[in-house]
């Protein structure tokens, strides 16, 4: 694989409201067929839309007997061509018949296509952030009856405020690439949680018990923020 692809070749996938595949991290790879050629037809990625979880593996298999294919993100952040990096005068670069390529995906929404057949072969990978609540304070069911009791309970609640851990990738990005991660509480605006980072997770304080906290992430070029994947579907938790 070339340096343009996103992460190491042991991989991941997740998504939003497109057909879910019940595959957990560590299970068998999610299989995608890269089909057909310009002569006999049948050009497609099947399935073309996927959802999964950070840490899953997606494996593309070239089912054709003639044509090479690629898995190429719209902004060039991912470009999987297998062993046929440079191509030949009669064959474009790409993974050839019977060959497979794997990809580890961070939280993002990735639109991709085949550079050999860009009009016919397109796909979408949607990968939400994994968001987990840590231990936190649970308010007593019986309300405090004195001002002192209220102050003590407020102090305890602040001290034991729930934490949350967001994980947006199974490993560091490729050289020259970084992650942006944003946080939103309730109906407030999106604000940076991590910007231009190569880390893969962060722990932060949760909101008030009734507040919905949402997190999203994307992969981009470190030197050009316009060359980025789409934001991941929102991952959210209440309180």
PDB file of C-alpha atoms in Angstrom:
ATOM      1  CA  UNK A   1       0.000   0.000   0.000  1.00  0.00           C
ATOM      2  CA  UNK A   2       1.131   3.535  -0.710  1.00  0.00           C
ATOM      3  CA  UNK A   3       1.775   6.251   1.831  1.00  0.00           C
ATOM      4  CA  UNK A   4      -1.460   7.945   0.732  1.00  0.00           C
ATOM      5  CA  UNK A   5      -3.698   5.515   2.538  1.00  0.00           C
ATOM      6  CA  UNK A   6      -5.051   6.467   5.923  1.00  0.00           C
ATOM      7  CA  UNK A   7      -3.932   3.908   8.489  1.00  0.00           C
ATOM      8  CA  UNK A   8      -2.131   0.562   8.775  1.00  0.00           C
ATOM      9  CA  UNK A   9      -3.503  -2.376   6.855  1.00  0.00           C
ATOM     10  CA  UNK A  10      -5.226  -3.926   9.858  1.00  0.00           C
ATOM     11  CA  UNK A  11      -8.454  -2.114  10.036  1.00  0.00           C
ATOM     12  CA  UNK A  12     -11.818  -0.736  10.872  1.00  0.00           C
ATOM     13  CA  UNK A  13     -15.269   0.403   9.756  1.00  0.00           C
ATOM     14  CA  UNK A  14     -18.403   2.013  11.121  1.00  0.00           C
ATOM     15  CA  UNK A  15     -21.392   4.149  10.117  1.00  0.00           C
ATOM     16  CA  UNK A  16     -24.706   5.925  10.266  1.00  0.00           C
ATOM     17  CA  UNK A  17     -28.205   5.226   8.936  1.00  0.00           C
ATOM     18  CA  UNK A  18     -27.105   2.962   6.114  1.00  0.00           C
ATOM     19  CA  UNK A  19     -27.508  -0.801   6.351  1.00  0.00           C
ATOM     20  CA  UNK A  20     -25.659  -2.016   9.434  1.00  0.00           C
ATOM     21  CA  UNK A  21     -23.366  -5.009   9.392  1.00  0.00           C
ATOM     22  CA  UNK A  22     -23.187  -6.875  12.686  1.00  0.00           C
ATOM     23  CA  UNK A  23     -19.436  -7.301  12.775  1.00  0.00           C
ATOM     24  CA  UNK A  24     -17.441  -6.426  15.882  1.00  0.00           C
ATOM     25  CA  UNK A  25     -13.828  -5.383  16.122  1.00  0.00           C
ATOM     26  CA  UNK A  26     -11.759  -8.546  16.108  1.00  0.00           C
ATOM     27  CA  UNK A  27     -14.311 -10.547  14.068  1.00  0.00           C
ATOM     28  CA  UNK A  28     -13.847 -11.567  10.449  1.00  0.00           C
ATOM     29  CA  UNK A  29     -13.254  -8.637   8.061  1.00  0.00           C
ATOM     30  CA  UNK A  30     -16.233  -6.984   6.423  1.00  0.00           C
ATOM     31  CA  UNK A  31     -16.132  -8.162   2.807  1.00  0.00           C
ATOM     32  CA  UNK A  32     -16.665  -5.783  -0.107  1.00  0.00           C
ATOM     33  CA  UNK A  33     -16.569  -7.028  -3.693  1.00  0.00           C
ATOM     34  CA  UNK A  34     -14.898  -4.870  -6.350  1.00  0.00           C
ATOM     35  CA  UNK A  35     -16.620  -6.122  -9.467  1.00  0.00           C
ATOM     36  CA  UNK A  36     -16.543  -5.978 -13.238  1.00  0.00           C
ATOM     37  CA  UNK A  37     -14.737  -4.326 -16.132  1.00  0.00           C
ATOM     38  CA  UNK A  38     -15.537  -1.895 -18.932  1.00  0.00           C
ATOM     39  CA  UNK A  39     -15.987  -4.659 -21.505  1.00  0.00           C
ATOM     40  CA  UNK A  40     -18.351  -7.099 -19.805  1.00  0.00           C
ATOM     41  CA  UNK A  41     -19.898  -4.564 -17.384  1.00  0.00           C
ATOM     42  CA  UNK A  42     -21.002  -5.230 -13.821  1.00  0.00           C
ATOM     43  CA  UNK A  43     -18.792  -2.485 -12.395  1.00  0.00           C
ATOM     44  CA  UNK A  44     -19.587  -1.900  -8.704  1.00  0.00           C
ATOM     45  CA  UNK A  45     -18.537  -1.984  -5.101  1.00  0.00           C
ATOM     46  CA  UNK A  46     -20.896  -4.362  -3.295  1.00  0.00           C
ATOM     47  CA  UNK A  47     -22.128  -3.343  -0.823  1.00  0.00           C
ATOM     48  CA  UNK A  48     -21.482   0.286  -1.722  1.00  0.00           C
ATOM     49  CA  UNK A  49     -22.526   1.710   1.692  1.00  0.00           C
ATOM     50  CA  UNK A  50     -21.262   0.400   5.007  1.00  0.00           C
ATOM     51  CA  UNK A  51     -21.442   1.114   8.701  1.00  0.00           C
ATOM     52  CA  UNK A  52     -19.382  -0.391  11.493  1.00  0.00           C
ATOM     53  CA  UNK A  53     -17.269   0.580  14.509  1.00  0.00           C
ATOM     54  CA  UNK A  54     -13.818   2.008  15.044  1.00  0.00           C
ATOM     55  CA  UNK A  55     -11.435  -0.942  14.969  1.00  0.00           C
ATOM     56  CA  UNK A  56     -13.274  -3.098  12.435  1.00  0.00           C
ATOM     57  CA  UNK A  57     -11.663  -4.410   9.261  1.00  0.00           C
ATOM     58  CA  UNK A  58     -12.895  -3.894   5.708  1.00  0.00           C
ATOM     59  CA  UNK A  59     -11.485  -6.067   2.942  1.00  0.00           C
ATOM     60  CA  UNK A  60     -12.042  -5.331  -0.741  1.00  0.00           C
ATOM     61  CA  UNK A  61     -11.754  -8.317  -3.101  1.00  0.00           C
ATOM     62  CA  UNK A  62     -11.312  -7.862  -6.860  1.00  0.00           C
ATOM     63  CA  UNK A  63     -13.727 -10.417  -8.323  1.00  0.00           C
ATOM     64  CA  UNK A  64     -12.979  -9.601 -11.958  1.00  0.00           C
ATOM     65  CA  UNK A  65     -10.700 -11.646 -14.246  1.00  0.00           C
ATOM     66  CA  UNK A  66      -9.286  -8.706 -16.225  1.00  0.00           C
ATOM     67  CA  UNK A  67      -9.489  -5.252 -14.677  1.00  0.00           C
ATOM     68  CA  UNK A  68      -7.622  -3.723 -11.735  1.00  0.00           C
ATOM     69  CA  UNK A  69      -9.504  -1.558  -9.226  1.00  0.00           C
ATOM     70  CA  UNK A  70      -8.586   1.013  -6.574  1.00  0.00           C
ATOM     71  CA  UNK A  71     -10.151   2.283  -3.352  1.00  0.00           C
ATOM     72  CA  UNK A  72      -9.507   6.031  -3.483  1.00  0.00           C
ATOM     73  CA  UNK A  73     -10.883   8.714  -1.141  1.00  0.00           C
ATOM     74  CA  UNK A  74     -12.097  11.878  -2.888  1.00  0.00           C
ATOM     75  CA  UNK A  75      -9.283  14.044  -1.494  1.00  0.00           C
ATOM     76  CA  UNK A  76      -6.549  11.445  -1.843  1.00  0.00           C
ATOM     77  CA  UNK A  77      -6.301  10.612   1.857  1.00  0.00           C
ATOM     78  CA  UNK A  78      -6.789   6.933   1.039  1.00  0.00           C
ATOM     79  CA  UNK A  79      -5.521   5.268  -2.136  1.00  0.00           C
ATOM     80  CA  UNK A  80      -5.379   1.476  -2.025  1.00  0.00           C
ATOM     81  CA  UNK A  81      -3.808  -0.113  -5.086  1.00  0.00           C
ATOM     82  CA  UNK A  82      -2.418  -3.358  -3.695  1.00  0.00           C
ATOM     83  CA  UNK A  83       0.885  -4.522  -5.176  1.00  0.00           C
ATOM     84  CA  UNK A  84       0.323  -2.929  -8.583  1.00  0.00           C
ATOM     85  CA  UNK A  85       1.445   0.568  -7.618  1.00  0.00           C
ATOM     86  CA  UNK A  86       2.689   1.878 -10.965  1.00  0.00           C
ATOM     87  CA  UNK A  87       0.650  -0.113 -13.450  1.00  0.00           C
ATOM     88  CA  UNK A  88       1.811  -1.048 -16.943  1.00  0.00           C
ATOM     89  CA  UNK A  89       1.246   0.412 -20.419  1.00  0.00           C
ATOM     90  CA  UNK A  90      -1.811  -1.838 -20.801  1.00  0.00           C
ATOM     91  CA  UNK A  91      -2.983  -1.973 -17.192  1.00  0.00           C
ATOM     92  CA  UNK A  92      -3.730   0.888 -14.804  1.00  0.00           C
ATOM     93  CA  UNK A  93      -2.425   0.808 -11.246  1.00  0.00           C
ATOM     94  CA  UNK A  94      -4.721  -1.005  -8.846  1.00  0.00           C
ATOM     95  CA  UNK A  95      -5.261  -4.312  -7.090  1.00  0.00           C
ATOM     96  CA  UNK A  96      -5.633  -6.999  -9.716  1.00  0.00           C
ATOM     97  CA  UNK A  97      -7.973  -9.956 -10.251  1.00  0.00           C
ATOM     98  CA  UNK A  98      -8.276 -12.090  -7.145  1.00  0.00           C
ATOM     99  CA  UNK A  99      -6.267  -9.621  -5.047  1.00  0.00           C
ATOM    100  CA  UNK A 100      -7.519  -8.074  -1.801  1.00  0.00           C
ATOM    101  CA  UNK A 101      -6.747  -4.857   0.086  1.00  0.00           C
ATOM    102  CA  UNK A 102      -7.542  -4.064   3.722  1.00  0.00           C
ATOM    103  CA  UNK A 103      -8.024  -0.719   5.407  1.00  0.00           C
ATOM    104  CA  UNK A 104      -8.139   0.536   9.005  1.00  0.00           C
ATOM    105  CA  UNK A 105     -10.637   3.399   9.222  1.00  0.00           C
ATOM    106  CA  UNK A 106     -10.883   6.206  11.744  1.00  0.00           C
ATOM    107  CA  UNK A 107     -14.163   7.846  12.684  1.00  0.00           C
ATOM    108  CA  UNK A 108     -15.212   9.768   9.575  1.00  0.00           C
ATOM    109  CA  UNK A 109     -17.482   9.658   6.564  1.00  0.00           C
ATOM    110  CA  UNK A 110     -15.396   8.582   3.586  1.00  0.00           C
ATOM    111  CA  UNK A 111     -16.603   8.921   0.007  1.00  0.00           C
ATOM    112  CA  UNK A 112     -14.443   6.780  -2.237  1.00  0.00           C
ATOM    113  CA  UNK A 113     -14.250   5.583  -5.836  1.00  0.00           C
ATOM    114  CA  UNK A 114     -12.184   3.441  -8.203  1.00  0.00           C
ATOM    115  CA  UNK A 115      -9.713   5.564 -10.177  1.00  0.00           C
ATOM    116  CA  UNK A 116      -9.894   3.083 -13.056  1.00  0.00           C
ATOM    117  CA  UNK A 117     -13.716   3.264 -13.236  1.00  0.00           C
ATOM    118  CA  UNK A 118     -14.632   6.514 -11.408  1.00  0.00           C
ATOM    119  CA  UNK A 119     -18.171   6.925 -12.769  1.00  0.00           C
ATOM    120  CA  UNK A 120     -19.369   3.379 -12.103  1.00  0.00           C
ATOM    121  CA  UNK A 121     -17.599   2.379  -8.891  1.00  0.00           C
ATOM    122  CA  UNK A 122     -18.301   4.558  -5.865  1.00  0.00           C
ATOM    123  CA  UNK A 123     -18.849   3.871  -2.173  1.00  0.00           C
ATOM    124  CA  UNK A 124     -19.374   5.414   1.273  1.00  0.00           C
ATOM    125  CA  UNK A 125     -17.897   4.360   4.623  1.00  0.00           C
ATOM    126  CA  UNK A 126     -19.396   5.983   7.735  1.00  0.00           C
ATOM    127  CA  UNK A 127     -17.579   5.533  11.050  1.00  0.00           C
ATOM    128  CA  UNK A 128     -18.885   7.178  14.251  1.00  0.00           C
ATOM    129  CA  UNK A 129     -16.635   7.947  17.214  1.00  0.00           C
ATOM    130  CA  UNK A 130     -16.792   5.363  19.992  1.00  0.00           C
ATOM    131  CA  UNK A 131     -18.088   7.255  23.034  1.00  0.00           C
ATOM    132  CA  UNK A 132     -18.049   5.625  26.482  1.00  0.00           C
ATOM    133  CA  UNK A 133     -19.193   7.011  29.859  1.00  0.00           C
ATOM    134  CA  UNK A 134     -16.854   6.675  32.795  1.00  0.00           C
ATOM    135  CA  UNK A 135     -17.883   6.403  36.458  1.00  0.00           C
ATOM    136  CA  UNK A 136     -19.622   9.465  37.812  1.00  0.00           C
ATOM    137  CA  UNK A 137     -21.856  10.948  40.430  1.00  0.00           C
ATOM    138  CA  UNK A 138     -25.431   9.789  40.978  1.00  0.00           C
ATOM    139  CA  UNK A 139     -27.600  12.245  42.840  1.00  0.00           C
ATOM    140  CA  UNK A 140     -29.459  10.932  45.923  1.00  0.00           C
ATOM    141  CA  UNK A 141     -33.152  10.308  45.345  1.00  0.00           C
ATOM    142  CA  UNK A 142     -34.078  12.126  48.577  1.00  0.00           C
ATOM    143  CA  UNK A 143     -33.589  15.908  48.143  1.00  0.00           C
ATOM    144  CA  UNK A 144     -31.437  17.797  50.622  1.00  0.00           C
ATOM    145  CA  UNK A 145     -33.511  19.527  53.325  1.00  0.00           C
ATOM    146  CA  UNK A 146     -31.064  22.212  54.416  1.00  0.00           C
ATOM    147  CA  UNK A 147     -28.898  24.831  52.748  1.00  0.00           C
ATOM    148  CA  UNK A 148     -25.818  23.086  54.130  1.00  0.00           C
ATOM    149  CA  UNK A 149     -27.020  19.784  52.675  1.00  0.00           C
ATOM    150  CA  UNK A 150     -27.562  21.402  49.278  1.00  0.00           C
ATOM    151  CA  UNK A 151     -24.083  22.925  49.306  1.00  0.00           C
ATOM    152  CA  UNK A 152     -22.503  19.616  50.242  1.00  0.00           C
ATOM    153  CA  UNK A 153     -24.414  17.777  47.575  1.00  0.00           C
ATOM    154  CA  UNK A 154     -23.440  20.369  44.950  1.00  0.00           C
ATOM    155  CA  UNK A 155     -19.779  20.089  45.958  1.00  0.00           C
ATOM    156  CA  UNK A 156     -19.924  16.303  45.806  1.00  0.00           C
ATOM    157  CA  UNK A 157     -21.594  16.408  42.402  1.00  0.00           C
ATOM    158  CA  UNK A 158     -18.874  18.685  41.044  1.00  0.00           C
ATOM    159  CA  UNK A 159     -16.135  16.496  42.487  1.00  0.00           C
ATOM    160  CA  UNK A 160     -17.582  13.309  41.040  1.00  0.00           C
ATOM    161  CA  UNK A 161     -18.718  14.635  37.687  1.00  0.00           C
ATOM    162  CA  UNK A 162     -18.982  11.877  35.118  1.00  0.00           C
ATOM    163  CA  UNK A 163     -16.169  11.536  32.591  1.00  0.00           C
ATOM    164  CA  UNK A 164     -16.408  10.360  28.982  1.00  0.00           C
ATOM    165  CA  UNK A 165     -13.840   8.777  26.692  1.00  0.00           C
ATOM    166  CA  UNK A 166     -13.981   9.286  22.935  1.00  0.00           C
ATOM    167  CA  UNK A 167     -12.009   7.004  20.612  1.00  0.00           C
ATOM    168  CA  UNK A 168     -11.783   7.981  16.957  1.00  0.00           C
ATOM    169  CA  UNK A 169      -9.162   5.652  15.478  1.00  0.00           C
ATOM    170  CA  UNK A 170      -7.492   2.279  16.085  1.00  0.00           C
ATOM    171  CA  UNK A 171      -4.061   3.720  15.329  1.00  0.00           C
ATOM    172  CA  UNK A 172      -2.122   6.837  14.361  1.00  0.00           C
ATOM    173  CA  UNK A 173      -2.772   8.344  10.914  1.00  0.00           C
ATOM    174  CA  UNK A 174      -0.348   8.149   7.998  1.00  0.00           C
ATOM    175  CA  UNK A 175       2.485  10.677   7.784  1.00  0.00           C
ATOM    176  CA  UNK A 176       1.190  14.130   6.909  1.00  0.00           C
ATOM    177  CA  UNK A 177      -2.338  13.388   8.154  1.00  0.00           C
ATOM    178  CA  UNK A 178      -4.139  14.394  11.358  1.00  0.00           C
ATOM    179  CA  UNK A 179      -7.518  14.124  13.058  1.00  0.00           C
ATOM    180  CA  UNK A 180      -9.957  16.886  13.967  1.00  0.00           C
ATOM    181  CA  UNK A 181     -12.383  16.047  16.783  1.00  0.00           C
ATOM    182  CA  UNK A 182     -15.289  18.280  17.834  1.00  0.00           C
ATOM    183  CA  UNK A 183     -17.619  18.336  20.830  1.00  0.00           C
ATOM    184  CA  UNK A 184     -21.163  19.684  21.226  1.00  0.00           C
ATOM    185  CA  UNK A 185     -23.291  19.943  24.375  1.00  0.00           C
ATOM    186  CA  UNK A 186     -27.044  20.172  24.013  1.00  0.00           C
ATOM    187  CA  UNK A 187     -28.017  22.654  21.307  1.00  0.00           C
ATOM    188  CA  UNK A 188     -24.723  24.524  21.575  1.00  0.00           C
ATOM    189  CA  UNK A 189     -22.189  24.918  18.773  1.00  0.00           C
ATOM    190  CA  UNK A 190     -19.509  22.438  17.779  1.00  0.00           C
ATOM    191  CA  UNK A 191     -16.220  23.270  19.507  1.00  0.00           C
ATOM    192  CA  UNK A 192     -12.771  21.652  19.130  1.00  0.00           C
ATOM    193  CA  UNK A 193     -11.957  18.753  21.438  1.00  0.00           C
ATOM    194  CA  UNK A 194      -8.751  17.928  19.560  1.00  0.00           C
ATOM    195  CA  UNK A 195      -7.578  19.816  16.455  1.00  0.00           C
ATOM    196  CA  UNK A 196      -4.834  18.610  14.144  1.00  0.00           C
ATOM    197  CA  UNK A 197      -3.955  15.711  16.429  1.00  0.00           C
ATOM    198  CA  UNK A 198      -2.313  12.347  15.815  1.00  0.00           C
ATOM    199  CA  UNK A 199      -3.683  10.894  19.058  1.00  0.00           C
ATOM    200  CA  UNK A 200      -6.548   8.398  18.871  1.00  0.00           C
ATOM    201  CA  UNK A 201      -8.644   9.074  21.984  1.00  0.00           C
ATOM    202  CA  UNK A 202      -9.325  11.566  24.781  1.00  0.00           C
ATOM    203  CA  UNK A 203     -11.100  11.613  28.155  1.00  0.00           C
ATOM    204  CA  UNK A 204     -13.109  14.689  29.130  1.00  0.00           C
ATOM    205  CA  UNK A 205     -15.747  15.813  31.625  1.00  0.00           C
ATOM    206  CA  UNK A 206     -19.326  15.045  30.738  1.00  0.00           C
ATOM    207  CA  UNK A 207     -22.123  17.566  30.907  1.00  0.00           C
ATOM    208  CA  UNK A 208     -24.948  17.895  33.380  1.00  0.00           C
ATOM    209  CA  UNK A 209     -27.080  14.776  33.876  1.00  0.00           C
ATOM    210  CA  UNK A 210     -29.737  15.908  31.380  1.00  0.00           C
ATOM    211  CA  UNK A 211     -27.328  17.262  28.742  1.00  0.00           C
ATOM    212  CA  UNK A 212     -26.720  15.400  25.489  1.00  0.00           C
ATOM    213  CA  UNK A 213     -23.030  15.379  24.603  1.00  0.00           C
ATOM    214  CA  UNK A 214     -22.124  14.653  20.968  1.00  0.00           C
ATOM    215  CA  UNK A 215     -18.721  14.037  19.374  1.00  0.00           C
ATOM    216  CA  UNK A 216     -17.648  13.832  15.748  1.00  0.00           C
ATOM    217  CA  UNK A 217     -14.301  13.421  13.962  1.00  0.00           C
ATOM    218  CA  UNK A 218     -12.649  13.527  10.580  1.00  0.00           C
ATOM    219  CA  UNK A 219      -9.288  12.762   8.943  1.00  0.00           C
ATOM    220  CA  UNK A 220      -7.450  15.453   6.954  1.00  0.00           C
ATOM    221  CA  UNK A 221      -4.138  16.577   5.543  1.00  0.00           C
ATOM    222  CA  UNK A 222      -2.023  18.286   8.195  1.00  0.00           C
ATOM    223  CA  UNK A 223      -1.071  21.107   5.807  1.00  0.00           C
ATOM    224  CA  UNK A 224      -4.421  21.602   4.066  1.00  0.00           C
ATOM    225  CA  UNK A 225      -7.694  21.545   6.038  1.00  0.00           C
ATOM    226  CA  UNK A 226      -9.708  21.592   2.812  1.00  0.00           C
ATOM    227  CA  UNK A 227      -8.457  18.101   1.981  1.00  0.00           C
ATOM    228  CA  UNK A 228     -10.505  16.189   4.522  1.00  0.00           C
ATOM    229  CA  UNK A 229     -12.979  13.364   4.810  1.00  0.00           C
ATOM    230  CA  UNK A 230     -16.523  14.189   5.806  1.00  0.00           C
ATOM    231  CA  UNK A 231     -17.326  14.454   9.492  1.00  0.00           C
ATOM    232  CA  UNK A 232     -18.310  11.184  11.120  1.00  0.00           C
ATOM    233  CA  UNK A 233     -21.939  10.582  12.076  1.00  0.00           C
ATOM    234  CA  UNK A 234     -22.631  12.065  15.513  1.00  0.00           C
ATOM    235  CA  UNK A 235     -21.991   9.802  18.486  1.00  0.00           C
ATOM    236  CA  UNK A 236     -23.922  11.008  21.539  1.00  0.00           C
ATOM    237  CA  UNK A 237     -24.710  10.150  25.133  1.00  0.00           C
ATOM    238  CA  UNK A 238     -26.930  11.819  27.726  1.00  0.00           C
ATOM    239  CA  UNK A 239     -25.480  12.913  31.026  1.00  0.00           C
TER     240      UNK A 239
END
